[in-house]
Amino acid sequence: MEFLKTCILRRHACTAVCFWRSQVVQKSSARKISTTSSRSTVMPAWVIDKYGNNEVLRFTQNMMIPIIHYPNEVIIKVHAASVNPIDVNMRSGYGATALNMKRDPLHIRTKGEEFPLTLGRDVSGVVMECGLDVRYFKPGDEVWAAVPPWKQGTLSEFVVVSGNEVSHKPRSLTHTQAASLPYVALTAWSAINKVGGLNDKNCTGKRVLILGASGGVGTFAIQVMKAWDAHVTAVCSRDASELVRKLGADDVLDYKSGNMEEQLKSLKPFDFILDNVGGSTETWALSFLKKWSGATYVTLVTPFLLNMDRLGIADGMLQTGVTVGSKTLKIQPVIEKTFPFSKVPEAFLKVERGHARGKTVITVV
């Protein structure tokens, strides 16, 4: 009886050892995807545990480091990120229902399982690990990306993104400069090109009106339109007029100097209007489009989140043909202020106050 008991124990031990060895062999042969050393399982991040005002922002040292779930994903070590108006709106609960439907289309999770939620859409950093199907990136590559709003954001030490959401960072840009561009660039590009139908071949001489021209989207749109030889009228406050003129705006209107409708009546109608303000502008802006000419008005405020798929922002990030910082399209990053990682709540308050003069960037490393 004792002999039989010993044999059974040995057999179980052998089975366990064999199983462990087979697992090691399988792992070593199947997953040669990282050259990084072993790391801890937690990281610093700014998160929210509920929707609300700026007080819901919480710093933690114990956010779980993201892992690769799909073969087309990469993990990026964040060097710089930025705060966009959509981050402020999401902090307050904007689009929560729609975004949760995207995160959980089968309604498996219970309400509130998106928390703790990390905000931040832009990232510039270095690739740490790649999925099996990733062919264009390797650990050590400097990249930038725009992360869709239904995913965990970039205000953390690491972030995981899909391969189609990331691109090699232009060498001419620092990480801080690069982090100021992806989300606003894709927003402006989608509105101008995908919806407005404008490009470098049909834009010469077109009259373009940009409302809210001194913010991140506006400053990018001015530069694209001028690179395509359009005539740009920019609307902003007087203290931002010098900035937008330097970026190339032909006419600059101060929305504080009088009734904006009356000011626009003295100008010729427009072929394209990009509205970064929303609200009351949506009620009168259409009247300043050229009649019967296929002119287009695009607002990026109220319907933006609901129209993301239609605008082409959800997928194919940074694969739109915009070559920033190269001979194809020379874009100057416009950064109003840079905050250290410890001052993220202050950055949110600044963006929330509005009246932007470019982007608000966060340095993480």
Coordinates of C-alpha atoms in Angstrom, one line a residue:
M1 CA 0.0 0.0 0.0
E2 CA 2.8 2.4 0.9
F3 CA 4.6 1.5 -2.4
L4 CA 1.4 2.2 -4.4
K5 CA 1.0 5.6 -2.7
T6 CA 4.6 6.5 -3.5
C7 CA 4.1 5.6 -7.2
I8 CA 1.0 7.8 -7.4
L9 CA 2.8 10.8 -5.9
R10 CA 5.7 10.3 -8.2
R11 CA 3.4 10.0 -11.2
H12 CA 1.6 13.3 -10.2
A13 CA 4.9 15.1 -9.7
C14 CA 6.2 13.9 -13.1
T15 CA 3.0 15.0 -14.8
A16 CA 3.3 18.4 -13.1
V17 CA 6.9 18.8 -14.2
C18 CA 6.1 17.6 -17.8
F19 CA 3.2 20.0 -18.0
W20 CA 5.3 22.9 -16.7
R21 CA 8.1 22.1 -19.2
S22 CA 5.6 21.9 -22.1
Q23 CA 4.2 25.3 -21.1
V24 CA 7.7 26.8 -21.1
V25 CA 8.5 25.3 -24.5
Q26 CA 5.2 26.6 -25.9
K27 CA 5.8 30.1 -24.5
S28 CA 9.4 30.3 -25.6
S29 CA 8.6 29.2 -29.1
A30 CA 5.4 31.3 -29.6
R31 CA 6.0 34.6 -27.9
K32 CA 9.3 36.2 -28.9
I33 CA 7.9 39.7 -28.9
S34 CA 9.7 41.7 -26.2
T35 CA 13.2 42.7 -25.5
T36 CA 12.3 44.5 -22.3
S37 CA 13.4 43.4 -18.9
S38 CA 11.0 42.2 -16.2
R39 CA 8.9 45.0 -14.7
S40 CA 6.4 45.6 -11.9
T41 CA 2.7 45.1 -12.4
V42 CA 1.6 48.5 -11.4
M43 CA 2.3 52.1 -12.6
P44 CA 1.5 55.7 -11.8
A45 CA -1.6 57.2 -13.5
W46 CA -4.2 59.8 -13.2
V47 CA -7.7 58.2 -13.0
I48 CA -11.3 59.0 -12.2
D49 CA -13.5 56.7 -10.1
K50 CA -16.7 58.5 -11.0
Y51 CA -17.8 61.4 -13.2
G52 CA -17.8 64.9 -11.9
N53 CA -15.8 68.1 -11.6
N54 CA -12.1 68.4 -11.3
E55 CA -12.1 66.9 -7.8
V56 CA -12.7 63.4 -9.2
L57 CA -9.2 63.3 -10.7
R58 CA -7.1 61.0 -8.5
F59 CA -3.4 60.2 -8.7
T60 CA -2.4 56.6 -8.0
Q61 CA 0.8 54.6 -8.0
N62 CA -1.1 51.3 -8.3
M63 CA -2.8 51.3 -11.7
M64 CA -2.3 48.0 -13.4
I65 CA 0.1 48.1 -16.2
P66 CA -1.8 47.3 -19.5
I67 CA -1.1 44.0 -21.2
I68 CA -1.4 42.9 -24.9
H69 CA -4.7 41.2 -25.5
Y70 CA -4.7 41.1 -29.3
P71 CA -1.9 40.4 -31.7
N72 CA -2.1 43.8 -33.4
E73 CA -1.5 45.8 -30.2
V74 CA 1.6 47.6 -28.9
I75 CA 2.5 48.9 -25.5
I76 CA 4.0 52.4 -25.4
K77 CA 5.9 54.0 -22.6
V78 CA 4.5 57.5 -22.4
H79 CA 6.9 60.4 -22.6
A80 CA 4.3 63.1 -23.2
A81 CA 0.5 63.4 -23.4
S82 CA -2.0 66.3 -23.7
V83 CA -5.4 67.4 -22.4
N84 CA -8.1 68.0 -25.0
P85 CA -11.6 69.5 -24.4
I86 CA -13.0 66.0 -24.9
D87 CA -11.0 64.8 -21.8
V88 CA -12.7 67.6 -19.7
N89 CA -16.1 66.6 -21.1
M90 CA -15.5 62.9 -20.5
R91 CA -14.4 63.6 -16.9
S92 CA -17.9 65.2 -16.5
G93 CA -19.6 62.2 -18.0
Y94 CA -20.1 63.4 -21.6
G95 CA -20.8 60.4 -23.9
A96 CA -20.6 57.9 -21.1
T97 CA -23.6 55.8 -22.4
A98 CA -22.3 55.7 -25.9
L99 CA -18.7 55.0 -24.9
N100 CA -19.8 52.1 -22.6
M101 CA -21.8 50.6 -25.4
K102 CA -18.6 50.6 -27.5
R103 CA -16.6 49.1 -24.6
D104 CA -19.2 46.5 -23.9
P105 CA -21.5 45.9 -26.9
L106 CA -23.0 42.8 -25.3
H107 CA -23.9 44.5 -22.0
I108 CA -22.0 41.9 -20.0
R109 CA -20.5 44.2 -17.4
T110 CA -22.4 46.0 -14.7
K111 CA -22.7 49.8 -14.5
G112 CA -19.6 51.6 -13.5
E113 CA -17.1 48.9 -14.5
E114 CA -15.2 51.4 -16.7
F115 CA -13.7 52.8 -13.5
P116 CA -10.9 53.5 -12.6
L117 CA -10.8 55.3 -16.0
T118 CA -7.7 57.0 -17.3
L119 CA -8.2 60.0 -19.5
G120 CA -6.0 61.5 -22.2
R121 CA -6.1 60.9 -26.0
D122 CA -2.7 61.9 -27.3
V123 CA 0.6 60.1 -26.7
S124 CA 4.2 60.4 -27.8
G125 CA 6.6 57.8 -26.5
V126 CA 8.6 54.6 -27.1
V127 CA 7.4 51.1 -28.0
M128 CA 8.0 48.6 -25.2
E129 CA 6.3 45.5 -26.5
C130 CA 4.6 44.4 -29.7
G131 CA 1.9 41.8 -30.5
L132 CA 2.6 38.8 -32.8
D133 CA 1.0 40.5 -35.8
V134 CA 2.7 43.8 -35.5
R135 CA 5.2 44.2 -38.4
Y136 CA 5.9 47.9 -38.6
F137 CA 7.1 48.6 -35.1
K138 CA 9.6 47.1 -32.7
P139 CA 10.6 47.8 -29.1
G140 CA 12.6 51.1 -28.9
D141 CA 10.8 52.8 -31.8
E142 CA 9.7 56.4 -31.1
V143 CA 6.0 56.7 -31.9
W144 CA 2.9 58.9 -31.5
A145 CA -0.7 57.9 -31.4
A146 CA -4.3 59.1 -30.8
V147 CA -6.3 56.8 -28.5
P148 CA -10.0 56.4 -29.1
P149 CA -12.2 57.7 -26.2
W150 CA -13.6 54.2 -25.3
K151 CA -10.1 53.0 -24.4
Q152 CA -8.0 53.6 -21.4
G153 CA -6.1 56.9 -21.9
T154 CA -2.6 58.2 -21.9
L155 CA -2.2 60.0 -18.6
S156 CA -0.2 57.1 -17.3
E157 CA 3.2 55.6 -17.5
F158 CA 2.2 53.0 -20.1
V159 CA -0.7 52.7 -22.6
V160 CA -1.7 49.9 -25.0
V161 CA -2.9 50.8 -28.5
S162 CA -3.8 49.0 -31.7
G163 CA -1.3 49.1 -34.5
N164 CA -3.6 51.2 -36.7
E165 CA -3.7 53.9 -34.0
V166 CA 0.0 54.5 -33.9
S167 CA 2.6 55.8 -36.3
H168 CA 6.3 56.6 -36.2
K169 CA 7.0 60.0 -34.6
P170 CA 8.4 62.5 -37.0
R171 CA 12.1 63.0 -36.2
S172 CA 11.7 66.8 -36.5
L173 CA 9.4 66.8 -33.5
T174 CA 10.2 66.4 -29.8
H175 CA 8.0 64.2 -27.7
T176 CA 6.4 67.3 -26.2
Q177 CA 5.7 68.7 -29.6
A178 CA 4.4 65.4 -31.0
A179 CA 2.0 64.9 -28.1
S180 CA 0.2 68.2 -29.0
L181 CA -0.8 67.1 -32.5
P182 CA -2.4 63.6 -33.0
Y183 CA -6.0 64.1 -31.8
V184 CA -6.6 67.6 -33.0
A185 CA -4.8 66.8 -36.3
L186 CA -7.1 63.8 -36.9
T187 CA -10.2 65.8 -35.9
A188 CA -9.3 68.7 -38.2
W189 CA -8.3 66.4 -41.0
S190 CA -11.5 64.3 -40.8
A191 CA -13.7 67.5 -40.8
I192 CA -11.8 69.1 -43.7
N193 CA -11.0 66.1 -45.9
K194 CA -13.5 63.4 -45.0
V195 CA -16.6 65.5 -44.5
G196 CA -15.7 68.8 -46.3
G197 CA -14.2 67.0 -49.3
L198 CA -11.3 69.4 -49.4
N199 CA -7.8 68.4 -50.5
D200 CA -4.6 69.9 -52.0
K201 CA -6.0 69.6 -55.5
N202 CA -9.4 71.4 -55.1
C203 CA -8.7 73.9 -52.3
T204 CA -7.0 76.7 -54.2
G205 CA -9.0 80.0 -53.8
K206 CA -11.7 78.4 -51.6
R207 CA -13.0 80.7 -48.9
V208 CA -12.8 79.0 -45.5
L209 CA -14.2 80.3 -42.2
I210 CA -12.8 78.9 -38.9
L211 CA -14.7 79.7 -35.7
G212 CA -12.6 79.2 -32.6
A213 CA -9.4 79.4 -34.6
S214 CA -6.9 79.8 -31.8
G215 CA -7.5 76.4 -30.2
G216 CA -5.8 73.1 -31.0
V217 CA -8.0 72.1 -33.9
G218 CA -8.2 75.7 -35.2
T219 CA -4.5 76.3 -35.3
F220 CA -4.0 73.0 -37.2
A221 CA -6.8 73.7 -39.6
I222 CA -5.4 77.1 -40.5
Q223 CA -2.1 75.6 -41.4
V224 CA -3.6 72.9 -43.6
M225 CA -5.9 75.3 -45.4
K226 CA -3.1 77.7 -46.1
A227 CA -0.8 74.9 -47.3
W228 CA -3.6 74.1 -49.8
D229 CA -3.8 77.8 -50.9
A230 CA -7.3 78.5 -49.5
H231 CA -8.3 82.0 -48.2
V232 CA -8.8 81.7 -44.5
T233 CA -10.9 83.9 -42.2
A234 CA -10.2 83.2 -38.5
V235 CA -12.5 84.1 -35.7
C236 CA -10.9 84.4 -32.2
S237 CA -10.3 87.0 -29.5
R238 CA -8.1 90.0 -30.1
D239 CA -5.3 88.7 -27.9
A240 CA -5.0 85.6 -30.1
S241 CA -5.1 87.5 -33.4
E242 CA -1.3 87.7 -33.7
L243 CA -1.0 84.0 -33.3
V244 CA -3.5 83.1 -36.0
R245 CA -2.0 85.7 -38.4
K246 CA 1.4 84.1 -38.0
L247 CA -0.1 80.8 -38.8
G248 CA -1.3 82.3 -42.1
A249 CA -4.9 83.5 -41.6
D250 CA -5.8 86.1 -44.2
D251 CA -8.6 87.8 -42.3
V252 CA -9.0 87.8 -38.5
L253 CA -12.2 88.8 -36.7
D254 CA -12.5 89.5 -33.0
Y255 CA -15.7 87.9 -31.7
K256 CA -15.6 90.3 -28.7
S257 CA -15.6 93.5 -30.7
G258 CA -19.2 93.4 -31.8
N259 CA -22.0 91.2 -33.2
M260 CA -20.3 88.4 -35.2
E261 CA -23.1 88.1 -37.7
E262 CA -22.9 91.7 -38.6
Q263 CA -19.1 91.5 -39.0
L264 CA -19.5 88.5 -41.3
K265 CA -22.1 90.1 -43.5
S266 CA -19.5 92.5 -44.8
L267 CA -17.5 89.5 -46.2
K268 CA -18.1 87.2 -49.2
P269 CA -19.8 83.9 -48.5
F270 CA -17.7 80.8 -47.7
D271 CA -17.1 77.5 -49.3
F272 CA -16.4 75.7 -46.0
I273 CA -17.0 76.6 -42.3
L274 CA -15.3 74.8 -39.5
D275 CA -17.1 75.5 -36.2
N276 CA -15.1 74.7 -33.0
V277 CA -17.4 76.8 -30.8
G278 CA -20.9 75.4 -31.2
G279 CA -23.9 76.7 -29.3
S280 CA -25.5 79.8 -30.9
T281 CA -23.1 79.7 -33.9
E282 CA -25.0 76.7 -35.2
T283 CA -28.1 78.8 -35.6
W284 CA -26.6 81.4 -37.9
A285 CA -23.4 80.0 -39.5
L286 CA -25.2 78.2 -42.3
S287 CA -26.4 81.5 -43.7
F288 CA -22.9 82.5 -44.6
L289 CA -22.3 79.5 -46.9
K290 CA -22.3 80.0 -50.7
K291 CA -25.7 79.1 -52.1
W292 CA -26.1 76.2 -54.4
S293 CA -22.4 75.5 -54.6
G294 CA -22.0 72.4 -52.4
A295 CA -20.6 74.5 -49.6
T296 CA -20.1 72.7 -46.2
Y297 CA -20.6 73.5 -42.6
V298 CA -19.0 71.2 -40.0
T299 CA -19.4 71.6 -36.2
L300 CA -17.1 69.6 -33.9
V301 CA -18.8 70.5 -30.7
T302 CA -22.3 69.0 -30.0
P303 CA -22.4 66.0 -32.3
F304 CA -18.7 65.2 -32.3
L305 CA -18.6 62.1 -30.2
L306 CA -21.7 60.6 -31.7
N307 CA -20.4 61.2 -35.2
M308 CA -16.9 59.9 -34.6
D309 CA -17.3 56.8 -36.8
R310 CA -18.8 58.9 -39.6
L311 CA -16.0 61.4 -39.4
G312 CA -13.5 58.6 -39.7
I313 CA -11.7 59.3 -36.5
A314 CA -12.4 56.0 -34.7
D315 CA -10.2 53.8 -36.8
G316 CA -7.2 54.2 -39.0
M317 CA -5.6 56.8 -36.7
L318 CA -2.7 58.5 -38.3
Q319 CA -3.0 56.5 -41.5
T320 CA -4.7 59.3 -43.4
G321 CA -1.9 60.5 -45.5
V322 CA -1.0 63.6 -43.5
T323 CA 2.7 63.7 -43.3
V324 CA 3.4 66.2 -40.5
G325 CA 6.8 67.8 -40.2
S326 CA 7.9 66.6 -43.6
K327 CA 8.0 68.2 -47.1
T328 CA 4.5 67.1 -47.8
L329 CA 2.8 69.3 -45.1
K330 CA 4.8 71.4 -42.8
I331 CA 2.9 71.9 -39.6
Q332 CA 4.0 74.0 -36.6
P333 CA 2.9 72.5 -33.3
V334 CA 1.2 75.2 -31.2
I335 CA 1.7 74.6 -27.5
E336 CA 0.3 77.2 -25.1
K337 CA 1.5 75.6 -21.9
T338 CA 3.3 72.5 -20.6
F339 CA 2.6 70.9 -17.2
P340 CA 4.5 68.2 -15.3
F341 CA 2.7 64.9 -14.6
S342 CA 2.1 66.0 -11.1
K343 CA 0.0 69.0 -12.2
V344 CA -2.6 67.2 -14.3
P345 CA -5.6 68.7 -12.4
E346 CA -4.2 72.2 -13.1
A347 CA -4.0 71.3 -16.8
F348 CA -7.6 70.2 -16.8
L349 CA -8.7 73.4 -15.2
K350 CA -6.9 75.4 -17.8
V351 CA -8.5 73.6 -20.7
E352 CA -11.9 73.8 -19.0
R353 CA -11.6 77.6 -18.8
G354 CA -11.4 77.7 -22.6
H355 CA -9.9 80.6 -24.7
A356 CA -7.1 78.3 -25.7
R357 CA -4.0 79.5 -27.6
G358 CA -2.9 76.1 -28.9
K359 CA -2.5 72.9 -26.9
T360 CA -1.9 72.0 -23.2
V361 CA 0.7 69.3 -22.9
I362 CA 1.7 67.0 -20.1
T363 CA 5.3 65.7 -19.7
V364 CA 5.3 62.3 -18.2
V365 CA 9.0 61.3 -18.5

